[in-house]
Short mmCIF file of C-alpha atoms in Angstrom, two decimals:
data_model
loop_
_atom_site.label_atom_id
_atom_site.label_comp_id
_atom_site.label_asym_id
_atom_site.label_seq_id
_atom_site.Cartn_x
_atom_site.Cartn_y
_atom_site.Cartn_z
CA MET A 15 20.08 -3.20 30.84
CA ALA A 16 22.77 -4.13 28.30
CA GLN A 17 23.63 -7.76 27.79
CA GLY A 18 27.17 -9.09 27.77
CA PRO A 19 28.89 -10.81 24.85
CA SER A 20 27.80 -14.21 26.07
CA ASP A 21 24.20 -13.13 25.58
CA THR A 22 24.50 -12.57 21.87
CA ASP A 23 21.08 -12.52 20.25
CA GLU A 24 20.85 -15.77 18.31
CA ARG A 25 18.18 -14.34 16.06
CA GLU A 26 20.71 -11.97 14.49
CA LYS A 27 23.60 -14.32 13.74
CA GLY A 28 22.70 -14.85 10.09
CA SER A 29 21.98 -11.20 9.52
CA SER A 30 25.14 -9.91 11.13
CA LYS A 31 27.30 -12.27 9.17
CA SER A 32 26.04 -11.18 5.79
CA ASP A 33 25.68 -7.49 6.61
CA VAL A 34 29.10 -6.85 8.12
CA SER A 35 29.48 -3.51 6.33
CA GLU A 36 26.12 -2.29 7.60
CA LEU A 37 26.29 -3.46 11.22
CA ASP A 38 28.06 -0.37 12.54
CA LEU A 39 25.16 1.74 11.27
CA PHE A 40 22.94 0.07 13.88
CA ALA A 41 25.38 0.41 16.76
CA SER A 42 24.02 1.88 19.98
CA THR A 43 24.87 5.55 20.61
CA GLY A 44 25.74 4.75 24.20
CA ASP A 45 24.25 5.37 27.58
CA ASN A 46 25.77 8.80 28.05
CA GLY A 47 23.71 10.33 25.30
CA GLU A 48 26.73 11.07 23.12
CA GLY A 49 25.72 10.85 19.49
CA ALA A 50 22.05 11.36 20.33
CA LEU A 51 19.87 12.33 17.40
CA ASP A 52 19.75 16.06 16.63
CA PRO A 53 16.09 16.98 15.88
CA VAL A 54 17.10 19.68 13.39
CA GLU A 55 19.39 17.30 11.51
CA ALA A 56 16.75 14.55 11.61
CA SER A 57 14.22 16.95 10.10
CA ARG A 58 16.67 17.90 7.36
CA ILE A 59 17.34 14.25 6.51
CA ARG A 60 13.61 13.50 6.42
CA LYS A 61 13.09 16.33 3.95
CA LYS A 62 16.00 15.07 1.85
CA ILE A 63 14.47 11.59 1.79
CA ASP A 64 11.12 13.06 0.79
CA CYS A 65 12.79 15.06 -1.95
CA GLU A 66 14.58 12.06 -3.43
CA TYR A 67 11.46 9.91 -3.22
CA SER A 68 9.58 12.64 -5.05
CA LEU A 69 9.49 13.66 -8.68
CA GLY A 70 8.08 17.05 -7.70
CA SER A 71 4.49 15.87 -8.02
CA PHE A 72 2.84 17.05 -4.86
CA ASP A 73 2.97 19.91 -2.38
CA SER A 74 1.51 19.55 1.08
CA SER A 75 1.01 21.96 3.96
CA GLN A 76 3.08 21.64 7.10
CA ILE A 77 1.45 19.93 10.06
CA ILE A 78 2.26 19.19 13.65
CA ASP A 79 5.80 19.72 14.95
CA ASP A 80 8.53 17.24 14.01
CA ASN A 81 6.09 14.91 12.27
CA ALA A 82 5.38 17.56 9.65
CA VAL A 83 5.44 16.39 6.08
CA SER A 84 8.05 18.13 3.99
CA ASP A 85 7.37 20.00 0.79
CA ARG A 86 6.88 16.87 -1.26
CA CYS A 87 5.48 13.41 -0.80
CA THR A 88 7.18 10.19 -1.83
CA ASP A 89 8.13 8.91 -5.25
CA ALA A 90 5.23 6.52 -4.87
CA SER A 91 3.00 9.52 -5.49
CA TYR A 92 4.21 9.38 -9.07
CA VAL A 93 4.12 5.66 -9.78
CA TYR A 94 0.94 4.76 -7.90
CA PRO A 95 -1.37 6.73 -10.20
CA ILE A 96 0.28 4.93 -13.11
CA LEU A 97 -0.47 1.61 -11.42
CA TYR A 98 -4.10 2.57 -10.86
CA LEU A 99 -4.30 3.96 -14.38
CA ASP A 100 -3.27 0.55 -15.68
CA LYS A 101 -5.84 -1.28 -13.55
CA SER A 102 -8.61 1.11 -14.53
CA THR A 103 -8.00 0.81 -18.26
CA LEU A 104 -10.32 -2.20 -18.53
CA GLY A 105 -13.18 -0.38 -16.82
CA SER A 106 -12.66 2.71 -18.97
CA SER A 107 -12.29 0.59 -22.10
CA SER A 108 -15.71 -0.94 -21.42
CA ILE A 109 -17.29 2.31 -22.60
CA LEU A 110 -14.73 2.77 -25.40
CA GLY A 111 -15.66 -0.39 -27.30
CA ILE A 112 -13.43 -3.19 -26.00
CA LEU A 113 -16.35 -5.40 -24.94
CA THR A 114 -17.78 -5.41 -28.43
CA ALA A 115 -14.45 -5.66 -30.23
CA THR A 116 -13.19 -8.67 -28.28
CA HIS A 117 -16.52 -10.32 -27.36
CA LEU A 118 -15.67 -10.52 -23.67
CA ASP A 119 -17.10 -10.20 -20.19
CA ALA A 120 -15.12 -7.51 -18.33
CA ASN A 121 -15.98 -9.10 -14.98
CA GLN A 122 -14.25 -12.33 -15.96
CA LEU A 123 -11.05 -10.53 -16.91
CA SER A 124 -11.10 -8.48 -13.73
CA THR A 125 -11.34 -11.72 -11.74
CA VAL A 126 -8.44 -13.25 -13.71
CA PHE A 127 -6.30 -10.20 -12.94
CA TYR A 128 -6.81 -10.53 -9.18
CA LEU A 129 -6.42 -14.29 -9.17
CA SER A 130 -3.04 -13.84 -10.84
CA TYR A 131 -2.23 -11.19 -8.24
CA LEU A 132 -3.21 -13.69 -5.53
CA VAL A 133 -1.05 -16.53 -6.87
CA PHE A 134 2.06 -14.40 -7.24
CA GLU A 135 1.64 -12.24 -4.12
CA TYR A 136 3.74 -14.26 -1.70
CA PRO A 137 6.53 -15.02 -4.21
CA GLN A 138 6.65 -11.29 -4.94
CA ASN A 139 6.99 -10.51 -1.23
CA LEU A 140 9.82 -13.03 -0.89
CA ALA A 141 11.56 -11.43 -3.87
CA LEU A 142 11.19 -8.00 -2.26
CA GLN A 143 13.04 -9.30 0.79
CA ARG A 144 15.74 -10.99 -1.28
CA PHE A 145 16.46 -8.41 -4.02
CA PRO A 146 16.96 -4.60 -4.08
CA VAL A 147 13.47 -3.19 -3.77
CA GLY A 148 13.83 -0.34 -6.29
CA LYS A 149 15.28 -2.55 -9.02
CA TRP A 150 12.70 -5.28 -8.47
CA LEU A 151 9.84 -2.78 -8.66
CA SER A 152 11.32 -1.25 -11.80
CA LEU A 153 11.54 -4.66 -13.49
CA ASN A 154 7.91 -5.41 -12.69
CA ILE A 155 6.73 -2.01 -13.93
CA PHE A 156 8.63 -2.55 -17.19
CA VAL A 157 7.04 -5.96 -17.76
CA TRP A 158 3.54 -4.66 -17.16
CA SER A 159 4.15 -1.67 -19.47
CA VAL A 160 4.87 -4.15 -22.28
CA ALA A 161 1.82 -6.25 -21.33
CA LEU A 162 -0.37 -3.14 -21.31
CA CYS A 163 0.70 -2.13 -24.82
CA CYS A 164 0.02 -5.71 -25.94
CA HIS A 165 -3.65 -5.21 -25.00
CA ALA A 166 -4.04 -3.21 -28.19
CA ALA A 167 -3.21 -6.29 -30.26
CA CYS A 168 -5.73 -8.55 -28.49
CA ARG A 169 -8.73 -9.75 -30.48
CA ASN A 170 -10.43 -12.27 -28.18
CA PHE A 171 -10.79 -13.47 -24.60
CA GLY A 172 -7.78 -15.79 -24.80
CA ASP A 173 -5.45 -13.00 -25.87
CA LEU A 174 -6.64 -10.70 -23.11
CA LEU A 175 -6.45 -13.51 -20.58
CA VAL A 176 -2.68 -13.80 -21.05
CA VAL A 177 -1.93 -10.08 -20.71
CA ARG A 178 -4.20 -9.68 -17.68
CA ILE A 179 -2.43 -12.57 -15.94
CA ILE A 180 0.90 -10.81 -16.55
CA LEU A 181 -0.48 -7.53 -15.18
CA GLY A 182 -1.76 -9.25 -12.03
CA MET A 183 1.57 -11.01 -11.54
CA CYS A 184 3.51 -7.74 -11.74
CA GLU A 185 1.19 -5.70 -9.55
CA GLY A 186 1.77 -8.06 -6.64
CA SER A 187 5.07 -6.30 -6.00
CA ILE A 188 3.93 -2.68 -5.92
CA THR A 189 1.85 -2.06 -2.80
CA ALA A 190 3.97 -4.49 -0.76
CA GLY A 191 7.15 -2.79 -1.99
CA PHE A 192 5.93 0.68 -1.09
CA LEU A 193 4.86 -0.44 2.38
CA LEU A 194 8.21 -2.13 2.95
CA VAL A 195 10.27 0.89 1.91
CA SER A 196 8.04 3.28 3.87
CA SER A 197 8.67 1.30 7.05
CA MET A 198 12.44 1.50 6.52
CA PHE A 199 12.64 5.25 5.88
CA TYR A 200 9.86 6.76 8.00
CA THR A 201 8.51 6.78 11.54
CA ARG A 202 5.09 5.30 12.16
CA THR A 203 3.30 8.66 12.10
CA GLU A 204 5.14 9.65 8.94
CA GLN A 205 4.27 6.33 7.31
CA MET A 206 0.56 6.98 7.73
CA LEU A 207 0.82 10.34 5.99
CA ARG A 208 2.96 9.09 3.15
CA VAL A 209 0.93 5.95 2.52
CA GLY A 210 -2.11 8.21 2.42
CA TYR A 211 -0.46 10.61 0.01
CA TRP A 212 0.66 7.98 -2.46
CA TYR A 213 -2.69 6.22 -2.31
CA LEU A 214 -4.68 9.41 -2.88
CA MET A 215 -2.86 9.68 -6.19
CA ASN A 216 -5.33 7.04 -7.34
CA GLY A 217 -7.68 9.98 -7.54
CA THR A 218 -5.22 11.66 -9.90
CA ALA A 219 -5.30 8.51 -12.01
CA GLN A 220 -9.10 8.63 -12.19
CA ILE A 221 -8.90 12.23 -13.34
CA ALA A 222 -6.25 11.37 -15.93
CA THR A 223 -8.27 8.37 -17.14
CA GLY A 224 -11.33 10.58 -17.55
CA PHE A 225 -9.48 13.11 -19.69
CA ILE A 226 -7.62 10.46 -21.70
CA SER A 227 -10.85 8.52 -22.33
CA PHE A 228 -12.60 11.72 -23.38
CA GLY A 229 -9.72 12.53 -25.71
CA VAL A 230 -9.38 9.13 -27.39
CA LEU A 231 -13.12 9.08 -28.09
CA HIS A 232 -12.41 11.88 -30.55
CA ILE A 233 -9.61 10.00 -32.34
CA GLN A 234 -10.82 8.64 -35.64
CA THR A 235 -8.20 6.16 -36.85
CA LYS A 236 -9.03 3.50 -39.40
CA GLY A 237 -8.45 0.04 -37.96
CA PHE A 238 -7.41 1.35 -34.53
CA GLN A 239 -10.17 1.96 -32.01
CA PRO A 240 -10.26 4.40 -29.04
CA TRP A 241 -9.75 1.65 -26.44
CA GLN A 242 -6.56 0.57 -28.23
CA TRP A 243 -5.20 4.11 -28.06
CA LEU A 244 -5.95 4.14 -24.34
CA MET A 245 -3.86 0.99 -23.83
CA ILE A 246 -0.93 2.32 -25.86
CA ILE A 247 -0.87 5.69 -24.07
CA THR A 248 -0.97 4.15 -20.59
CA GLY A 249 1.64 1.56 -21.60
CA ILE A 250 4.06 4.28 -22.67
CA LEU A 251 3.52 6.13 -19.38
CA SER A 252 4.30 2.92 -17.50
CA PHE A 253 7.52 2.39 -19.47
CA MET A 254 8.67 5.91 -18.58
CA THR A 255 7.90 5.19 -14.92
CA ALA A 256 9.95 1.96 -14.98
CA SER A 257 12.97 3.86 -16.30
CA ALA A 258 12.66 6.52 -13.59
CA PHE A 259 12.39 3.88 -10.87
CA TRP A 260 15.50 2.02 -12.02
CA PHE A 261 17.70 5.08 -11.62
CA LEU A 262 16.01 7.06 -8.85
CA PHE A 263 14.23 4.79 -6.38
CA PRO A 264 16.38 3.92 -3.29
CA ASP A 265 16.27 0.45 -1.74
CA SER A 266 16.96 1.13 1.95
CA PRO A 267 18.60 3.71 4.25
CA THR A 268 21.82 1.67 4.38
CA THR A 269 22.33 1.88 0.60
CA ALA A 270 20.50 5.13 -0.29
CA TRP A 271 22.66 6.69 -2.99
CA PHE A 272 21.54 10.24 -2.20
CA LEU A 273 22.67 10.12 1.47
CA THR A 274 26.22 10.45 2.75
CA PRO A 275 27.45 7.78 5.20
CA GLU A 276 26.78 10.17 8.07
CA GLU A 277 23.29 10.93 6.80
CA ARG A 278 22.54 7.22 6.51
CA VAL A 279 23.29 6.84 10.21
CA THR A 280 20.89 9.69 10.98
CA ALA A 281 18.23 8.20 8.69
CA ILE A 282 18.45 4.90 10.55
CA GLN A 283 18.50 6.53 13.99
CA ARG A 284 15.33 8.44 13.05
CA VAL A 285 13.27 5.27 12.67
CA LYS A 286 14.53 3.61 15.87
CA VAL A 287 11.29 4.69 17.57
CA ASN A 288 9.42 2.25 15.31
CA GLN A 289 11.06 -0.71 17.12
CA THR A 290 10.70 -2.63 13.83
CA GLY A 291 14.31 -2.96 12.63
CA VAL A 292 15.68 -1.74 9.30
CA GLY A 293 15.54 -4.55 6.78
CA ASN A 294 16.89 -8.11 6.77
CA LYS A 295 17.54 -10.33 3.76
CA HIS A 296 17.12 -13.65 5.61
CA PHE A 297 13.87 -15.59 5.77
CA LYS A 298 13.10 -16.60 9.38
CA LYS A 299 10.71 -19.50 9.82
CA GLU A 300 9.84 -18.57 13.39
CA GLN A 301 8.63 -15.16 12.24
CA PHE A 302 6.61 -16.75 9.45
CA TYR A 303 4.81 -19.04 11.91
CA GLU A 304 4.29 -16.19 14.35
CA ALA A 305 2.55 -14.20 11.61
CA LEU A 306 0.20 -17.12 11.01
CA ARG A 307 -0.62 -17.40 14.72
CA ASP A 308 -1.11 -13.69 15.33
CA PRO A 309 -4.87 -12.84 15.57
CA LYS A 310 -4.42 -9.34 14.20
CA THR A 311 -2.93 -10.77 10.98
CA TRP A 312 -6.26 -12.35 10.17
CA GLY A 313 -8.25 -9.38 11.44
CA PHE A 314 -6.49 -7.08 8.99
CA ALA A 315 -6.75 -9.68 6.23
CA LEU A 316 -10.49 -10.08 6.76
CA PHE A 317 -10.93 -6.30 6.70
CA SER A 318 -8.90 -6.10 3.49
CA GLY A 319 -10.98 -8.79 1.79
CA ILE A 320 -14.34 -7.42 2.87
CA SER A 321 -13.54 -3.80 2.05
CA ASN A 322 -12.37 -4.78 -1.43
CA VAL A 323 -15.53 -6.65 -2.25
CA THR A 324 -16.99 -3.15 -2.20
CA ASN A 325 -14.18 -2.00 -4.50
CA SER A 326 -16.07 -3.65 -7.34
CA ILE A 327 -18.06 -0.40 -7.41
CA SER A 328 -14.98 1.32 -8.88
CA ALA A 329 -14.73 -1.15 -11.75
CA GLN A 330 -18.47 -0.89 -12.38
CA ALA A 331 -18.58 2.90 -11.96
CA PRO A 332 -18.52 3.83 -15.69
CA LEU A 333 -21.29 1.34 -16.46
CA ILE A 334 -23.35 2.36 -13.41
CA THR A 335 -23.05 6.05 -14.29
CA ALA A 336 -23.99 5.35 -17.91
CA SER A 337 -27.04 3.40 -16.70
CA PHE A 338 -28.32 6.59 -15.01
CA GLY A 339 -28.85 8.02 -18.48
CA PHE A 340 -25.56 9.80 -19.17
CA THR A 341 -23.79 9.53 -22.52
CA TYR A 342 -20.37 7.89 -22.83
CA LEU A 343 -18.70 11.27 -23.28
CA GLN A 344 -20.46 12.58 -20.16
CA THR A 345 -19.57 9.42 -18.25
CA SER A 346 -15.87 9.84 -19.09
CA LEU A 347 -15.85 13.38 -17.70
CA LEU A 348 -17.98 12.55 -14.64
CA GLY A 349 -15.34 10.03 -13.59
CA ILE A 350 -13.07 13.01 -12.92
CA VAL A 351 -15.28 14.03 -9.98
CA SER A 352 -14.72 10.64 -8.33
CA GLY A 353 -10.99 11.25 -8.55
CA LEU A 354 -11.30 14.66 -6.90
CA ILE A 355 -13.42 13.18 -4.10
CA GLU A 356 -10.84 10.46 -3.44
CA ILE A 357 -8.01 13.00 -3.25
CA VAL A 358 -9.87 15.23 -0.79
CA THR A 359 -11.16 12.45 1.47
CA ILE A 360 -7.85 10.57 1.79
CA TRP A 361 -5.92 13.80 2.36
CA THR A 362 -8.27 14.92 5.10
CA GLY A 363 -8.40 11.44 6.65
CA VAL A 364 -4.66 10.93 7.07
CA ASN A 365 -4.10 14.48 8.30
CA ILE A 366 -6.86 14.19 10.89
CA CYS A 367 -5.27 10.95 12.12
CA ALA A 368 -1.89 12.67 12.31
CA ARG A 369 -3.35 15.39 14.52
CA ILE A 370 -5.36 13.07 16.77
CA PRO A 371 -3.19 10.30 18.32
CA ASN A 372 -4.47 6.72 18.25
CA SER A 373 -7.51 7.57 16.12
CA ARG A 374 -7.03 5.32 13.08
CA ALA A 375 -9.95 2.97 13.79
CA TYR A 376 -12.36 5.75 14.73
CA ILE A 377 -11.51 7.89 11.69
CA GLY A 378 -11.81 4.84 9.46
CA VAL A 379 -15.31 4.17 10.80
CA ILE A 380 -16.37 7.79 10.27
CA TYR A 381 -15.34 7.66 6.62
CA ILE A 382 -17.32 4.47 5.99
CA LEU A 383 -20.59 6.01 7.22
CA PRO A 384 -21.11 8.22 4.11
CA ASN A 385 -20.82 5.05 2.01
CA ILE A 386 -23.87 3.65 3.77
CA ALA A 387 -25.77 6.89 3.07
CA GLY A 388 -24.77 6.72 -0.60
CA LEU A 389 -25.85 3.10 -0.82
CA LEU A 390 -29.31 3.99 0.49
CA MET A 391 -29.60 6.86 -1.99
CA VAL A 392 -28.75 4.71 -5.01
CA ASN A 393 -31.29 2.09 -3.95
CA LEU A 394 -34.18 4.25 -2.75
CA ILE A 395 -34.19 7.42 -4.89
CA ASN A 396 -36.45 7.55 -7.95
CA TRP A 397 -34.62 6.08 -10.93
CA ASN A 398 -35.41 9.15 -13.03
CA ASP A 399 -33.57 11.50 -10.65
CA ARG A 400 -30.16 10.86 -12.16
CA ILE A 401 -28.40 13.76 -10.39
CA ALA A 402 -29.35 12.42 -6.95
CA LEU A 403 -28.40 8.91 -8.02
CA LEU A 404 -25.02 10.21 -9.19
CA ALA A 405 -24.51 11.96 -5.82
CA GLY A 406 -25.18 8.65 -4.06
CA GLN A 407 -22.67 6.95 -6.35
CA TYR A 408 -20.06 9.56 -5.46
CA LEU A 409 -20.63 9.09 -1.72
CA ASN A 410 -19.61 5.46 -2.10
CA GLY A 411 -16.08 6.64 -2.85
CA LEU A 412 -15.42 8.10 0.59
CA GLY A 413 -14.79 4.77 2.29
CA THR A 414 -11.50 4.28 0.44
CA THR A 415 -9.94 6.32 3.24
CA SER A 416 -10.54 3.51 5.74
CA PHE A 417 -8.58 1.06 3.58
CA VAL A 418 -5.70 3.51 3.28
CA LEU A 419 -5.60 3.97 7.05
CA MET A 420 -5.60 0.20 7.43
CA LEU A 421 -2.56 -0.14 5.14
CA SER A 422 -0.45 2.25 7.18
CA TRP A 423 -1.83 0.86 10.46
CA LEU A 424 -0.90 -2.70 9.58
CA ASN A 425 2.61 -1.63 8.66
CA ALA A 426 3.00 0.32 11.90
CA VAL A 427 1.94 -2.53 14.22
CA THR A 428 4.01 -5.30 12.61
CA ALA A 429 7.72 -5.77 13.31
CA GLY A 430 10.24 -8.29 12.01
CA GLN A 431 11.13 -8.39 8.32
CA THR A 432 9.91 -11.91 7.57
CA LYS A 433 6.80 -11.38 9.64
CA LYS A 434 6.13 -8.10 7.88
CA ILE A 435 6.34 -9.53 4.37
CA THR A 436 4.19 -12.49 5.46
CA VAL A 437 1.51 -10.30 7.00
CA ASN A 438 1.54 -7.97 4.00
CA ALA A 439 1.25 -10.93 1.65
CA ILE A 440 -1.71 -12.39 3.57
CA MET A 441 -3.43 -9.01 3.64
CA LEU A 442 -2.86 -8.47 -0.09
CA CYS A 443 -4.03 -12.01 -0.88
CA ALA A 444 -7.27 -11.17 0.93
CA TYR A 445 -7.34 -7.95 -1.10
CA CYS A 446 -7.14 -10.05 -4.28
CA ILE A 447 -9.88 -12.43 -3.14
CA GLY A 448 -12.21 -9.54 -2.34
CA ASN A 449 -11.54 -7.85 -5.67
CA ALA A 450 -11.90 -11.14 -7.56
CA ALA A 451 -15.19 -12.04 -5.88
CA GLY A 452 -16.81 -8.60 -6.10
CA PRO A 453 -17.48 -8.46 -9.87
CA PHE A 454 -19.54 -11.67 -9.79
CA MET A 455 -22.31 -9.82 -7.93
CA TRP A 456 -23.02 -7.50 -10.83
CA LYS A 457 -25.12 -9.82 -12.96
CA GLN A 458 -27.33 -8.79 -15.84
CA LYS A 459 -30.44 -10.07 -14.07
CA TYR A 460 -29.99 -7.52 -11.24
CA LYS A 461 -29.81 -4.49 -13.55
CA PRO A 462 -30.57 -1.63 -13.63
CA ARG A 463 -31.04 -1.07 -9.86
CA ASN A 464 -28.64 -3.81 -8.76
CA HIS A 465 -30.37 -4.22 -5.39
CA VAL A 466 -28.67 -7.55 -4.61
CA PRO A 467 -25.08 -6.34 -5.16
CA TRP A 468 -25.81 -3.19 -3.15
CA ALA A 469 -27.20 -5.28 -0.29
CA VAL A 470 -24.02 -7.37 -0.17
CA ILE A 471 -21.94 -4.19 -0.21
CA GLY A 472 -23.99 -2.79 2.67
CA ALA A 473 -23.25 -5.89 4.74
CA CYS A 474 -19.56 -5.45 3.94
CA TYR A 475 -19.63 -1.85 5.19
CA VAL A 476 -21.10 -2.93 8.53
CA SER A 477 -18.58 -5.79 8.84
CA ALA A 478 -15.66 -3.46 8.06
CA ILE A 479 -16.73 -1.06 10.81
CA THR A 480 -16.97 -3.93 13.29
CA LEU A 481 -13.51 -5.27 12.39
CA LEU A 482 -11.82 -1.89 12.80
CA LEU A 483 -13.23 -1.51 16.30
CA LEU A 484 -12.33 -5.07 17.29
CA LEU A 485 -8.74 -4.66 16.06
CA ARG A 486 -8.39 -1.50 18.11
CA LEU A 487 -9.78 -3.22 21.19
CA TYR A 488 -7.40 -6.18 20.82
CA MET A 489 -4.26 -4.04 20.46
CA SER A 490 -5.31 -1.66 23.21
CA ARG A 491 -5.63 -4.59 25.62
CA GLU A 492 -2.22 -5.89 24.53
CA ASN A 493 -0.65 -2.49 25.24
CA ARG A 494 -2.15 -2.44 28.74
CA LYS A 495 -0.87 -5.97 29.33
CA ARG A 496 2.68 -4.94 28.41
CA ASP A 497 2.45 -1.84 30.57
CA LYS A 498 1.86 -4.11 33.57
CA GLU A 499 4.87 -6.33 32.86
CA PRO A 500 8.00 -5.94 35.06
CA GLN A 501 9.81 -2.73 34.20
CA ASP A 502 13.27 -4.29 33.89
CA GLU A 503 12.00 -6.67 31.20
CA ALA A 504 10.36 -3.92 29.18
CA ALA A 505 13.33 -1.58 29.58
CA GLU A 506 15.96 -4.02 28.34
CA THR A 507 17.07 -2.18 25.20
CA ASP A 508 20.59 -3.24 24.20
CA VAL A 509 22.16 -6.47 23.04
CA TYR A 510 25.49 -7.44 21.53
CA VAL A 511 25.81 -8.88 18.04
CA LYS A 512 28.80 -10.66 16.53
CA GLN A 513 30.50 -8.96 13.60
CA GLU A 514 32.11 -11.74 11.56
CA THR A 515 34.26 -12.08 8.47
CA ALA A 516 33.23 -14.21 5.50
CA ASN A 517 35.20 -17.09 7.07
CA GLY A 518 33.22 -16.87 10.29
CA ASP A 519 35.95 -15.26 12.39
CA VAL A 520 34.60 -12.89 15.03
CA VAL A 521 35.94 -9.37 14.51
CA LYS A 522 34.23 -7.73 17.48
CA MET A 523 31.03 -7.58 19.48
CA VAL A 524 28.90 -4.60 18.51
CA LYS A 525 26.38 -3.15 20.94
CA VAL A 526 23.11 -2.71 19.04
CA ASP A 527 19.96 -0.98 20.18
CA LYS A 528 17.02 -3.39 20.41
CA GLY A 529 14.99 -1.08 18.15
CA PHE A 530 17.32 -1.97 15.24
CA LEU A 531 17.18 -5.74 15.66
CA ASP A 532 15.01 -7.89 13.44
CA MET A 533 12.58 -8.70 16.27
CA THR A 534 8.85 -9.07 15.91
CA ASP A 535 6.27 -6.99 17.72
CA ILE A 536 5.54 -10.00 19.96
CA GLN A 537 9.20 -10.78 20.74
CA ASN A 538 10.01 -7.16 21.59
CA ARG A 539 8.05 -6.39 24.76
CA SER A 540 9.07 -2.72 24.49
CA PHE A 541 6.94 -2.49 21.36
CA ARG A 542 3.63 -0.64 21.74
CA TYR A 543 0.85 -0.79 19.17
CA VAL A 544 -0.35 2.48 17.73
CA LEU A 545 -4.12 2.69 17.68
#
């Protein structure tokens, strides 16, 4: 039931005043169905968005009906491997001579990186709400490209400490930025697929790192070691990515340069089903406090922290593989297999979830189980059977899929712009804490079998499975509770918002669909959690 002008939604006063030129984009299409979304046109716009977000890097097969992915995935599929490539340079450099050249402990620097990420995570999220997302991401990528090249000039722990702090500071914007933009351009089912596709490009980065590391090991340059070449090469790639982002990456549907005004309306109408709104530049304290009080915020954060304690395996992978008896050249090439496994498992995981409704938690659990099998293999198989040990090490890469599903799940069940950036920041802070804590397990006294670190990782696997199931149970109960609420309350879909001039004069009252308002998932009782 539509509200009258006297019932103007107070939550939107600030937003409507500053976004006068955009307000008509969110206007209700009316009760008579006139202006209803054309499925064919919506599909065309989705493909156009995919095309502009893409640099032609990935082809995917069509899947179910109108939720089918178009011929390309998002632009994030290009930048995210560069991001992972940058993070993985320290691990790869450990077998290229950086530890000896700079007299450092790689675990300490890894911890510094994630602590910097932690400190700057919330400020980065606030900046993403305040500034154009594409330009802010581009600026951060540029700064870290410079910092990455500066690694080659480092000679001691102090030098590396500074550049790793800068890298951690800049990375705090990337995952949060991608999640934010995905929620503005795509429906909840589409978000899961695209988050999965850009995250699986980490596997591409592992493959690229393997080949680059193998190649630089053959470079014989006086006074310039292989690990320094690795830093320079990846730094140049990052600089190229920053330039592409500045000119090509759109900030939101309302300002997307590649869409006509009519197409922007269609792009916004497409995501109305999310019931999450389409961006808001104003910080709302009530949404911030709601995020802190919401149990699922901390459930997702705990899962993120625990699952990323296990991520220390990725940083240790080159050293673990070398400890099985492989040479450094062999170790560089064997890392390529891990990248292929990550691509295949994430791709299959997100597509299975797209085909089976409300299956995120269950699919996430299934993909963690092989990790437990791999853990047992690495700990119980004879130390001389290096092929079987390597197979167990590879199995520990399958669980990444559960973290990817969690990222898209969290984004799909959180509404309200301030709440969303707060929840994302908390989750990514937990991500940093897990990644920072993980390396401390891998002590010299536990080598070569590392039974203690593997035992901790096993406990994390079991805890992650438990958390996924509990989160699903909590949101399922909340959905049933809302289904039982009075129908007229749940069906109330339209409100009126003031359109004002810069002087505060009311121009008109615009009828806006509730799905476009900056309401949280708790405020909007029409919102249903995907499972």
